[in-house]
Amino acid sequence: MTLSEDKYFSAIEELEPKPGKVKRLEKTLEDLKVEEEVFDQYTLMTLYELSRRGYIDGLMGFVKTGKEANVARGVRGDELVAVKIYRAATSDFRRMWRYIRGDPRFKNIGRKRHRIVYAWTEKEFKNLTRAYEAGVRCPEPIAHMNNVLIMEFIGDDEGNPYPLMKDNPPEEEYAEDVLSNILDDYRRMYRKAEIVHGDLSEYNILYGGKGDYRIIDFSQGVVLDHPIAEELLIRDLRNLIRFFERLSVDTPTLEEALEYVRG
Ligand SMILES: Nc1ncnc2c1ncn2[C@@H]1O[C@H](COP(=O)(O)OP(=O)(O)O)[C@@H](O)[C@H]1O
Ligand SMILES: [Mg+2]
């Protein structure tokens, strides 16, 4: 028997963020870990450890489930956090390896599968931290451990995440500003944080309306001296220009955007 994701979380949802919560979380995880398909034992132990250290008090349903990562709502005190959980079993190791291999921050990680997924998670956390500290509009990083990353939840007060920019494009009167802000963000990312995003598109920008957006999903980001940094930079800017062109915004050429970002 395997538990459906819904059942799993209905069990977890009973947890309230109150004293004694860790114990109850432990019990729930104990009950579920054997037949769990969504989370393997190590993931459950990691979630428990993060909870023991006070980073999460419980989980309240998935925001999105994907092949490689699931994103859940976490509760922390009276706040929501986003909990991104990489799935060791279904991750694309070859692709991950290609990004990690050229990154001087990740020497000597070996080629064991779980190590690659952990390094991937750590890479996303480090990229997000650098970007956030450089002033890029992105979620605030909170913690990472093994295959789990915790960050600020980007959404409304009811716990609905902001929609993707692809599904909720900027309104006409904000579109131009949004593009120019994203280009500013990219410039900060490049010049201050010294990384490229690597997967920038309307699929990795959350848009809440009235010009309010956040760039997410820094897992594919690499440092500037990585062999594929240039290729990724060009692809990112192309994606951005293409999307805003379709919104009939006056867009820079690729060369202009590159020049602006590099400064
Ligand atoms: N910090 C966050 N706050 C709210 N929702 C998020 C957050 N991070 C990710 N999500 C949601 O989860 C989805 C997947 O996250 P993402 O980081 O793009 O992973 P991937 O594309 O690898 O599945 C996003 O499209 C978004 O809907
Ligand atoms: Mg994504």
PDB file of C-alpha atoms and ligand atoms in Angstrom:
ATOM      1  CA  MET A   1       0.000   0.000   0.000  1.00  0.00           C
ATOM      2  CA  THR A   2       1.205   3.485  -0.685  1.00  0.00           C
ATOM      3  CA  LEU A   3      -0.236   6.574   0.851  1.00  0.00           C
ATOM      4  CA  SER A   4      -1.431   9.260  -1.458  1.00  0.00           C
ATOM      5  CA  GLU A   5       0.091  12.648  -0.985  1.00  0.00           C
ATOM      6  CA  ASP A   6      -3.214  13.964   0.275  1.00  0.00           C
ATOM      7  CA  LYS A   7      -3.488  11.329   2.948  1.00  0.00           C
ATOM      8  CA  TYR A   8       0.053  11.931   3.995  1.00  0.00           C
ATOM      9  CA  PHE A   9      -0.573  15.566   4.491  1.00  0.00           C
ATOM     10  CA  SER A  10      -3.920  15.223   6.126  1.00  0.00           C
ATOM     11  CA  ALA A  11      -2.033  13.395   8.833  1.00  0.00           C
ATOM     12  CA  ILE A  12       0.568  16.121   9.058  1.00  0.00           C
ATOM     13  CA  GLU A  13      -2.000  18.894   8.931  1.00  0.00           C
ATOM     14  CA  GLU A  14      -3.299  17.910  12.316  1.00  0.00           C
ATOM     15  CA  LEU A  15      -0.112  19.249  13.753  1.00  0.00           C
ATOM     16  CA  GLU A  16      -0.538  22.662  15.190  1.00  0.00           C
ATOM     17  CA  PRO A  17       2.444  24.848  15.818  1.00  0.00           C
ATOM     18  CA  LYS A  18       2.304  24.641  19.597  1.00  0.00           C
ATOM     19  CA  PRO A  19       4.514  23.312  22.369  1.00  0.00           C
ATOM     20  CA  GLY A  20       4.876  19.586  22.099  1.00  0.00           C
ATOM     21  CA  LYS A  21       4.694  19.796  18.356  1.00  0.00           C
ATOM     22  CA  VAL A  22       8.015  18.106  17.733  1.00  0.00           C
ATOM     23  CA  LYS A  23       6.913  15.026  19.522  1.00  0.00           C
ATOM     24  CA  ARG A  24       3.724  14.845  17.556  1.00  0.00           C
ATOM     25  CA  LEU A  25       5.558  15.429  14.321  1.00  0.00           C
ATOM     26  CA  GLU A  26       7.907  12.625  15.195  1.00  0.00           C
ATOM     27  CA  LYS A  27       5.057  10.290  15.858  1.00  0.00           C
ATOM     28  CA  THR A  28       3.338  11.138  12.618  1.00  0.00           C
ATOM     29  CA  LEU A  29       6.499  10.618  10.647  1.00  0.00           C
ATOM     30  CA  GLU A  30       7.107   7.328  12.447  1.00  0.00           C
ATOM     31  CA  ASP A  31       3.639   6.151  11.507  1.00  0.00           C
ATOM     32  CA  LEU A  32       4.084   6.976   7.900  1.00  0.00           C
ATOM     33  CA  LYS A  33       7.631   6.316   7.004  1.00  0.00           C
ATOM     34  CA  VAL A  34       7.422   2.684   6.067  1.00  0.00           C
ATOM     35  CA  GLU A  35       5.128   2.841   3.080  1.00  0.00           C
ATOM     36  CA  GLU A  36       5.914   6.364   2.092  1.00  0.00           C
ATOM     37  CA  GLU A  37       6.395   6.959  -1.586  1.00  0.00           C
ATOM     38  CA  VAL A  38       6.584  10.729  -1.690  1.00  0.00           C
ATOM     39  CA  PHE A  39       9.193  10.972   1.022  1.00  0.00           C
ATOM     40  CA  ASP A  40      11.779   8.345   1.653  1.00  0.00           C
ATOM     41  CA  GLN A  41      13.018   7.632   5.149  1.00  0.00           C
ATOM     42  CA  TYR A  42      15.926   9.992   4.863  1.00  0.00           C
ATOM     43  CA  THR A  43      13.662  12.822   3.836  1.00  0.00           C
ATOM     44  CA  LEU A  44      11.392  12.151   6.779  1.00  0.00           C
ATOM     45  CA  MET A  45      14.366  12.150   9.106  1.00  0.00           C
ATOM     46  CA  THR A  46      15.587  15.374   7.564  1.00  0.00           C
ATOM     47  CA  LEU A  47      12.181  17.004   8.032  1.00  0.00           C
ATOM     48  CA  TYR A  48      12.148  15.822  11.590  1.00  0.00           C
ATOM     49  CA  GLU A  49      15.595  17.202  12.242  1.00  0.00           C
ATOM     50  CA  LEU A  50      14.628  20.548  10.714  1.00  0.00           C
ATOM     51  CA  SER A  51      11.585  20.583  12.937  1.00  0.00           C
ATOM     52  CA  ARG A  52      13.671  19.717  15.998  1.00  0.00           C
ATOM     53  CA  ARG A  53      15.891  22.670  15.200  1.00  0.00           C
ATOM     54  CA  GLY A  54      12.888  24.956  14.998  1.00  0.00           C
ATOM     55  CA  TYR A  55      12.774  25.613  11.250  1.00  0.00           C
ATOM     56  CA  ILE A  56       9.382  24.025  10.704  1.00  0.00           C
ATOM     57  CA  ASP A  57       6.567  23.059  12.997  1.00  0.00           C
ATOM     58  CA  GLY A  58       4.606  21.081  10.457  1.00  0.00           C
ATOM     59  CA  LEU A  59       3.617  20.838   6.817  1.00  0.00           C
ATOM     60  CA  MET A  60       0.309  21.936   5.336  1.00  0.00           C
ATOM     61  CA  GLY A  61      -0.107  20.456   1.898  1.00  0.00           C
ATOM     62  CA  PHE A  62       1.781  20.707  -1.334  1.00  0.00           C
ATOM     63  CA  VAL A  63       1.970  23.810  -3.446  1.00  0.00           C
ATOM     64  CA  LYS A  64       3.344  21.822  -6.330  1.00  0.00           C
ATOM     65  CA  THR A  65       4.504  18.300  -6.951  1.00  0.00           C
ATOM     66  CA  GLY A  66       6.991  17.672  -9.711  1.00  0.00           C
ATOM     67  CA  LYS A  67       9.246  14.974 -11.029  1.00  0.00           C
ATOM     68  CA  GLU A  68      12.317  16.296  -9.334  1.00  0.00           C
ATOM     69  CA  ALA A  69      11.056  18.417  -6.467  1.00  0.00           C
ATOM     70  CA  ASN A  70       7.937  18.872  -4.382  1.00  0.00           C
ATOM     71  CA  VAL A  71       7.165  22.201  -2.809  1.00  0.00           C
ATOM     72  CA  ALA A  72       5.101  22.161   0.367  1.00  0.00           C
ATOM     73  CA  ARG A  73       3.734  24.818   2.660  1.00  0.00           C
ATOM     74  CA  GLY A  74       5.500  24.671   5.960  1.00  0.00           C
ATOM     75  CA  VAL A  75       4.331  26.233   9.187  1.00  0.00           C
ATOM     76  CA  ARG A  76       6.830  28.028  11.343  1.00  0.00           C
ATOM     77  CA  GLY A  77       5.297  29.752  14.327  1.00  0.00           C
ATOM     78  CA  ASP A  78       2.463  31.728  12.802  1.00  0.00           C
ATOM     79  CA  GLU A  79       4.211  32.111   9.462  1.00  0.00           C
ATOM     80  CA  LEU A  80       4.199  30.055   6.327  1.00  0.00           C
ATOM     81  CA  VAL A  81       7.430  28.968   4.723  1.00  0.00           C
ATOM     82  CA  ALA A  82       8.047  27.171   1.450  1.00  0.00           C
ATOM     83  CA  VAL A  83       9.663  23.752   1.806  1.00  0.00           C
ATOM     84  CA  LYS A  84      11.270  22.480  -1.387  1.00  0.00           C
ATOM     85  CA  ILE A  85      12.062  18.808  -1.242  1.00  0.00           C
ATOM     86  CA  TYR A  86      14.195  17.161  -3.909  1.00  0.00           C
ATOM     87  CA  ARG A  87      13.368  13.588  -4.720  1.00  0.00           C
ATOM     88  CA  ALA A  88      16.465  11.487  -4.817  1.00  0.00           C
ATOM     89  CA  ALA A  89      14.714   8.674  -6.672  1.00  0.00           C
ATOM     90  CA  THR A  90      13.575  10.604  -9.730  1.00  0.00           C
ATOM     91  CA  SER A  91      16.172  13.299 -10.153  1.00  0.00           C
ATOM     92  CA  ASP A  92      18.109  13.713 -13.360  1.00  0.00           C
ATOM     93  CA  PHE A  93      21.627  13.055 -12.074  1.00  0.00           C
ATOM     94  CA  ARG A  94      23.360  13.574 -15.381  1.00  0.00           C
ATOM     95  CA  ARG A  95      21.956  17.053 -15.742  1.00  0.00           C
ATOM     96  CA  MET A  96      22.677  17.894 -12.105  1.00  0.00           C
ATOM     97  CA  TRP A  97      26.194  16.601 -12.519  1.00  0.00           C
ATOM     98  CA  ARG A  98      26.792  18.800 -15.542  1.00  0.00           C
ATOM     99  CA  TYR A  99      26.000  21.926 -13.507  1.00  0.00           C
ATOM    100  CA  ILE A 100      27.793  20.852 -10.357  1.00  0.00           C
ATOM    101  CA  ARG A 101      30.960  19.557 -12.011  1.00  0.00           C
ATOM    102  CA  GLY A 102      32.234  22.946 -13.182  1.00  0.00           C
ATOM    103  CA  ASP A 103      31.403  24.737  -9.946  1.00  0.00           C
ATOM    104  CA  PRO A 104      34.428  25.300  -7.714  1.00  0.00           C
ATOM    105  CA  ARG A 105      32.115  25.399  -4.685  1.00  0.00           C
ATOM    106  CA  PHE A 106      31.427  21.702  -5.101  1.00  0.00           C
ATOM    107  CA  LYS A 107      34.683  19.877  -5.460  1.00  0.00           C
ATOM    108  CA  ASN A 108      35.046  16.386  -4.065  1.00  0.00           C
ATOM    109  CA  ILE A 109      31.406  15.531  -3.680  1.00  0.00           C
ATOM    110  CA  GLY A 110      31.905  12.204  -5.415  1.00  0.00           C
ATOM    111  CA  ARG A 111      29.300  10.658  -7.661  1.00  0.00           C
ATOM    112  CA  LYS A 112      26.978   8.994  -5.226  1.00  0.00           C
ATOM    113  CA  ARG A 113      23.414   9.824  -6.148  1.00  0.00           C
ATOM    114  CA  HIS A 114      22.253  11.176  -2.835  1.00  0.00           C
ATOM    115  CA  ARG A 115      25.414  13.272  -2.583  1.00  0.00           C
ATOM    116  CA  ILE A 116      24.621  14.839  -5.932  1.00  0.00           C
ATOM    117  CA  VAL A 117      21.080  15.680  -4.850  1.00  0.00           C
ATOM    118  CA  TYR A 118      22.343  17.145  -1.574  1.00  0.00           C
ATOM    119  CA  ALA A 119      24.909  19.230  -3.429  1.00  0.00           C
ATOM    120  CA  TRP A 120      22.190  20.353  -5.813  1.00  0.00           C
ATOM    121  CA  THR A 121      20.049  21.482  -2.883  1.00  0.00           C
ATOM    122  CA  GLU A 122      22.980  23.243  -1.295  1.00  0.00           C
ATOM    123  CA  LYS A 123      23.788  24.922  -4.583  1.00  0.00           C
ATOM    124  CA  GLU A 124      20.265  26.290  -4.857  1.00  0.00           C
ATOM    125  CA  PHE A 125      20.450  27.540  -1.281  1.00  0.00           C
ATOM    126  CA  LYS A 126      23.801  29.223  -1.845  1.00  0.00           C
ATOM    127  CA  ASN A 127      22.666  30.837  -5.079  1.00  0.00           C
ATOM    128  CA  LEU A 128      19.467  32.042  -3.453  1.00  0.00           C
ATOM    129  CA  THR A 129      21.424  33.471  -0.528  1.00  0.00           C
ATOM    130  CA  ARG A 130      23.840  35.328  -2.763  1.00  0.00           C
ATOM    131  CA  ALA A 131      20.996  36.692  -4.869  1.00  0.00           C
ATOM    132  CA  TYR A 132      18.950  37.706  -1.853  1.00  0.00           C
ATOM    133  CA  GLU A 133      21.899  39.463  -0.261  1.00  0.00           C
ATOM    134  CA  ALA A 134      22.588  41.297  -3.512  1.00  0.00           C
ATOM    135  CA  GLY A 135      19.064  42.708  -3.372  1.00  0.00           C
ATOM    136  CA  VAL A 136      17.432  40.515  -6.008  1.00  0.00           C
ATOM    137  CA  ARG A 137      13.650  40.163  -5.599  1.00  0.00           C
ATOM    138  CA  CYS A 138      13.566  36.520  -4.569  1.00  0.00           C
ATOM    139  CA  PRO A 139      12.388  34.516  -1.539  1.00  0.00           C
ATOM    140  CA  GLU A 140      14.475  34.917   1.591  1.00  0.00           C
ATOM    141  CA  PRO A 141      16.484  31.732   2.196  1.00  0.00           C
ATOM    142  CA  ILE A 142      15.952  30.185   5.638  1.00  0.00           C
ATOM    143  CA  ALA A 143      17.694  26.816   5.886  1.00  0.00           C
ATOM    144  CA  HIS A 144      18.745  23.726   4.006  1.00  0.00           C
ATOM    145  CA  MET A 145      19.589  20.228   5.045  1.00  0.00           C
ATOM    146  CA  ASN A 146      20.272  17.250   2.800  1.00  0.00           C
ATOM    147  CA  ASN A 147      17.594  17.364   0.076  1.00  0.00           C
ATOM    148  CA  VAL A 148      15.335  19.919   1.788  1.00  0.00           C
ATOM    149  CA  LEU A 149      15.412  23.688   1.333  1.00  0.00           C
ATOM    150  CA  ILE A 150      13.326  26.115   3.382  1.00  0.00           C
ATOM    151  CA  MET A 151      12.629  29.654   2.234  1.00  0.00           C
ATOM    152  CA  GLU A 152      10.173  32.478   2.558  1.00  0.00           C
ATOM    153  CA  PHE A 153       6.709  31.614   1.256  1.00  0.00           C
ATOM    154  CA  ILE A 154       5.683  33.880  -1.609  1.00  0.00           C
ATOM    155  CA  GLY A 155       1.935  34.198  -1.615  1.00  0.00           C
ATOM    156  CA  ASP A 156      -1.119  35.818  -0.124  1.00  0.00           C
ATOM    157  CA  ASP A 157      -2.290  35.685   3.490  1.00  0.00           C
ATOM    158  CA  GLU A 158      -4.483  32.677   2.813  1.00  0.00           C
ATOM    159  CA  GLY A 159      -1.534  30.552   1.843  1.00  0.00           C
ATOM    160  CA  ASN A 160      -2.063  30.688  -1.900  1.00  0.00           C
ATOM    161  CA  PRO A 161       1.248  31.035  -3.675  1.00  0.00           C
ATOM    162  CA  TYR A 162       1.566  33.829  -6.201  1.00  0.00           C
ATOM    163  CA  PRO A 163       0.815  32.418  -9.636  1.00  0.00           C
ATOM    164  CA  LEU A 164       3.526  31.931 -12.220  1.00  0.00           C
ATOM    165  CA  MET A 165       4.097  34.896 -14.464  1.00  0.00           C
ATOM    166  CA  LYS A 166       3.304  32.626 -17.398  1.00  0.00           C
ATOM    167  CA  ASP A 167      -0.276  32.216 -16.107  1.00  0.00           C
ATOM    168  CA  ASN A 168      -0.593  35.697 -14.669  1.00  0.00           C
ATOM    169  CA  PRO A 169       1.329  38.115 -16.853  1.00  0.00           C
ATOM    170  CA  PRO A 170       1.869  41.701 -15.675  1.00  0.00           C
ATOM    171  CA  GLU A 171      -0.944  44.148 -16.355  1.00  0.00           C
ATOM    172  CA  GLU A 172      -0.328  46.572 -19.185  1.00  0.00           C
ATOM    173  CA  GLU A 173       0.487  49.511 -16.957  1.00  0.00           C
ATOM    174  CA  TYR A 174       3.060  47.539 -14.951  1.00  0.00           C
ATOM    175  CA  ALA A 175       4.672  45.421 -17.657  1.00  0.00           C
ATOM    176  CA  GLU A 176       7.400  47.841 -18.625  1.00  0.00           C
ATOM    177  CA  ASP A 177       8.438  48.451 -15.020  1.00  0.00           C
ATOM    178  CA  VAL A 178       8.461  44.757 -14.278  1.00  0.00           C
ATOM    179  CA  LEU A 179      10.803  44.086 -17.183  1.00  0.00           C
ATOM    180  CA  SER A 180      13.136  46.859 -16.188  1.00  0.00           C
ATOM    181  CA  ASN A 181      13.130  45.682 -12.551  1.00  0.00           C
ATOM    182  CA  ILE A 182      13.925  42.139 -13.602  1.00  0.00           C
ATOM    183  CA  LEU A 183      16.813  43.425 -15.696  1.00  0.00           C
ATOM    184  CA  ASP A 184      18.022  45.356 -12.644  1.00  0.00           C
ATOM    185  CA  ASP A 185      17.741  42.171 -10.611  1.00  0.00           C
ATOM    186  CA  TYR A 186      19.741  40.295 -13.197  1.00  0.00           C
ATOM    187  CA  ARG A 187      22.392  42.967 -13.171  1.00  0.00           C
ATOM    188  CA  ARG A 188      22.678  42.689  -9.374  1.00  0.00           C
ATOM    189  CA  MET A 189      22.780  38.924  -9.644  1.00  0.00           C
ATOM    190  CA  TYR A 190      25.565  39.117 -12.186  1.00  0.00           C
ATOM    191  CA  ARG A 191      27.656  41.928 -10.799  1.00  0.00           C
ATOM    192  CA  LYS A 192      27.139  41.626  -7.051  1.00  0.00           C
ATOM    193  CA  ALA A 193      26.172  38.018  -6.478  1.00  0.00           C
ATOM    194  CA  GLU A 194      28.364  36.888  -9.385  1.00  0.00           C
ATOM    195  CA  ILE A 195      26.049  34.163 -10.557  1.00  0.00           C
ATOM    196  CA  VAL A 196      23.716  33.613 -13.475  1.00  0.00           C
ATOM    197  CA  HIS A 197      20.230  32.252 -12.840  1.00  0.00           C
ATOM    198  CA  GLY A 198      20.388  29.522 -15.438  1.00  0.00           C
ATOM    199  CA  ASP A 199      16.659  28.846 -15.771  1.00  0.00           C
ATOM    200  CA  LEU A 200      15.043  32.248 -15.952  1.00  0.00           C
ATOM    201  CA  SER A 201      11.699  32.413 -17.709  1.00  0.00           C
ATOM    202  CA  GLU A 202       8.047  33.173 -16.977  1.00  0.00           C
ATOM    203  CA  TYR A 203       7.945  29.700 -15.380  1.00  0.00           C
ATOM    204  CA  ASN A 204      10.316  30.733 -12.618  1.00  0.00           C
ATOM    205  CA  ILE A 205       8.906  34.132 -11.759  1.00  0.00           C
ATOM    206  CA  LEU A 206       5.936  34.391  -9.403  1.00  0.00           C
ATOM    207  CA  TYR A 207       3.702  37.370 -10.060  1.00  0.00           C
ATOM    208  CA  GLY A 208       1.304  38.711  -7.456  1.00  0.00           C
ATOM    209  CA  GLY A 209      -0.049  41.661  -9.429  1.00  0.00           C
ATOM    210  CA  LYS A 210       0.633  45.394  -9.446  1.00  0.00           C
ATOM    211  CA  GLY A 211       4.273  44.935 -10.282  1.00  0.00           C
ATOM    212  CA  ASP A 212       5.012  42.603  -7.372  1.00  0.00           C
ATOM    213  CA  TYR A 213       7.078  39.580  -8.402  1.00  0.00           C
ATOM    214  CA  ARG A 214       9.778  37.229  -7.132  1.00  0.00           C
ATOM    215  CA  ILE A 215      12.339  35.272  -9.078  1.00  0.00           C
ATOM    216  CA  ILE A 216      12.530  31.656  -7.881  1.00  0.00           C
ATOM    217  CA  ASP A 217      14.256  28.346  -8.617  1.00  0.00           C
ATOM    218  CA  PHE A 218      17.967  29.131  -8.487  1.00  0.00           C
ATOM    219  CA  SER A 219      18.951  25.470  -8.627  1.00  0.00           C
ATOM    220  CA  GLN A 220      20.506  25.757 -12.071  1.00  0.00           C
ATOM    221  CA  GLY A 221      22.424  28.914 -11.247  1.00  0.00           C
ATOM    222  CA  VAL A 222      26.200  28.807 -11.624  1.00  0.00           C
ATOM    223  CA  VAL A 223      29.095  31.081 -10.753  1.00  0.00           C
ATOM    224  CA  LEU A 224      30.383  33.349 -13.507  1.00  0.00           C
ATOM    225  CA  ASP A 225      33.527  31.377 -14.266  1.00  0.00           C
ATOM    226  CA  HIS A 226      31.581  28.171 -14.797  1.00  0.00           C
ATOM    227  CA  PRO A 227      32.075  26.913 -18.363  1.00  0.00           C
ATOM    228  CA  ILE A 228      28.357  27.181 -19.182  1.00  0.00           C
ATOM    229  CA  ALA A 229      27.692  30.533 -17.468  1.00  0.00           C
ATOM    230  CA  GLU A 230      27.760  32.522 -20.688  1.00  0.00           C
ATOM    231  CA  GLU A 231      25.450  30.154 -22.509  1.00  0.00           C
ATOM    232  CA  LEU A 232      22.972  30.265 -19.612  1.00  0.00           C
ATOM    233  CA  LEU A 233      23.105  34.049 -19.357  1.00  0.00           C
ATOM    234  CA  ILE A 234      22.215  34.426 -23.015  1.00  0.00           C
ATOM    235  CA  ARG A 235      19.399  31.928 -22.764  1.00  0.00           C
ATOM    236  CA  ASP A 236      17.980  33.645 -19.678  1.00  0.00           C
ATOM    237  CA  LEU A 237      17.946  37.073 -21.290  1.00  0.00           C
ATOM    238  CA  ARG A 238      16.479  35.684 -24.516  1.00  0.00           C
ATOM    239  CA  ASN A 239      13.632  34.095 -22.571  1.00  0.00           C
ATOM    240  CA  LEU A 240      12.947  37.318 -20.757  1.00  0.00           C
ATOM    241  CA  ILE A 241      12.926  39.450 -23.895  1.00  0.00           C
ATOM    242  CA  ARG A 242      10.749  36.967 -25.776  1.00  0.00           C
ATOM    243  CA  PHE A 243       8.128  36.924 -23.032  1.00  0.00           C
ATOM    244  CA  PHE A 244       7.873  40.687 -22.742  1.00  0.00           C
ATOM    245  CA  GLU A 245       7.862  41.126 -26.505  1.00  0.00           C
ATOM    246  CA  ARG A 246       4.689  39.106 -26.574  1.00  0.00           C
ATOM    247  CA  LEU A 247       3.177  41.486 -24.037  1.00  0.00           C
ATOM    248  CA  SER A 248       3.935  44.260 -26.516  1.00  0.00           C
ATOM    249  CA  VAL A 249       6.440  45.898 -24.217  1.00  0.00           C
ATOM    250  CA  ASP A 250       9.220  47.886 -25.775  1.00  0.00           C
ATOM    251  CA  THR A 251      12.108  45.466 -25.200  1.00  0.00           C
ATOM    252  CA  PRO A 252      15.869  45.862 -25.512  1.00  0.00           C
ATOM    253  CA  THR A 253      17.773  43.744 -28.008  1.00  0.00           C
ATOM    254  CA  LEU A 254      19.748  40.821 -26.641  1.00  0.00           C
ATOM    255  CA  GLU A 255      22.977  42.778 -27.102  1.00  0.00           C
ATOM    256  CA  GLU A 256      21.595  45.762 -25.191  1.00  0.00           C
ATOM    257  CA  ALA A 257      20.379  43.557 -22.368  1.00  0.00           C
ATOM    258  CA  LEU A 258      23.740  41.764 -22.174  1.00  0.00           C
ATOM    259  CA  GLU A 259      25.567  45.027 -22.063  1.00  0.00           C
ATOM    260  CA  TYR A 260      23.281  46.345 -19.350  1.00  0.00           C
ATOM    261  CA  VAL A 261      23.662  43.263 -17.183  1.00  0.00           C
ATOM    262  CA  ARG A 262      27.414  43.046 -17.544  1.00  0.00           C
ATOM    263  CA  GLY A 263      27.704  46.764 -16.961  1.00  0.00           C
TER     264      GLY A 263
HETATM  265  N1  LIG B   1       9.100  30.404  -2.135  1.00  0.00           N
HETATM  266  C1  LIG B   1       7.975  29.958  -2.709  1.00  0.00           C
HETATM  267  N2  LIG B   1       6.767  30.429  -2.310  1.00  0.00           N
HETATM  268  C2  LIG B   1       5.636  29.979  -2.880  1.00  0.00           C
HETATM  269  N3  LIG B   1       5.594  29.060  -3.870  1.00  0.00           N
HETATM  270  C3  LIG B   1       6.757  28.553  -4.313  1.00  0.00           C
HETATM  271  C4  LIG B   1       8.004  28.973  -3.763  1.00  0.00           C
HETATM  272  N4  LIG B   1       8.993  28.300  -4.398  1.00  0.00           N
HETATM  273  C5  LIG B   1       8.388  27.509  -5.297  1.00  0.00           C
HETATM  274  N5  LIG B   1       7.043  27.639  -5.261  1.00  0.00           N
HETATM  275  C6  LIG B   1       6.053  26.939  -6.094  1.00  0.00           C
HETATM  276  O1  LIG B   1       6.550  25.659  -6.437  1.00  0.00           O
HETATM  277  C7  LIG B   1       6.730  25.548  -7.841  1.00  0.00           C
HETATM  278  C8  LIG B   1       8.002  24.783  -8.155  1.00  0.00           C
HETATM  279  O2  LIG B   1       9.116  25.452  -7.627  1.00  0.00           O
HETATM  280  P1  LIG B   1      10.468  25.571  -8.420  1.00  0.00           P
HETATM  281  O3  LIG B   1      11.469  26.103  -7.461  1.00  0.00           O
HETATM  282  O4  LIG B   1      10.270  26.326  -9.686  1.00  0.00           O
HETATM  283  O5  LIG B   1      10.857  24.045  -8.698  1.00  0.00           O
HETATM  284  P2  LIG B   1      10.835  23.134 -10.011  1.00  0.00           P
HETATM  285  O6  LIG B   1      10.602  24.020 -11.215  1.00  0.00           O
HETATM  286  O7  LIG B   1      12.170  22.513 -10.007  1.00  0.00           O
HETATM  287  O8  LIG B   1       9.744  22.155  -9.786  1.00  0.00           O
HETATM  288  C9  LIG B   1       6.751  26.982  -8.343  1.00  0.00           C
HETATM  289  O9  LIG B   1       6.313  27.068  -9.657  1.00  0.00           O
HETATM  290  C10 LIG B   1       5.809  27.677  -7.392  1.00  0.00           C
HETATM  291  O10 LIG B   1       4.474  27.467  -7.784  1.00  0.00           O
HETATM  292 MG    MG B   2      10.783  25.978 -11.636  1.00  0.00          MG
END
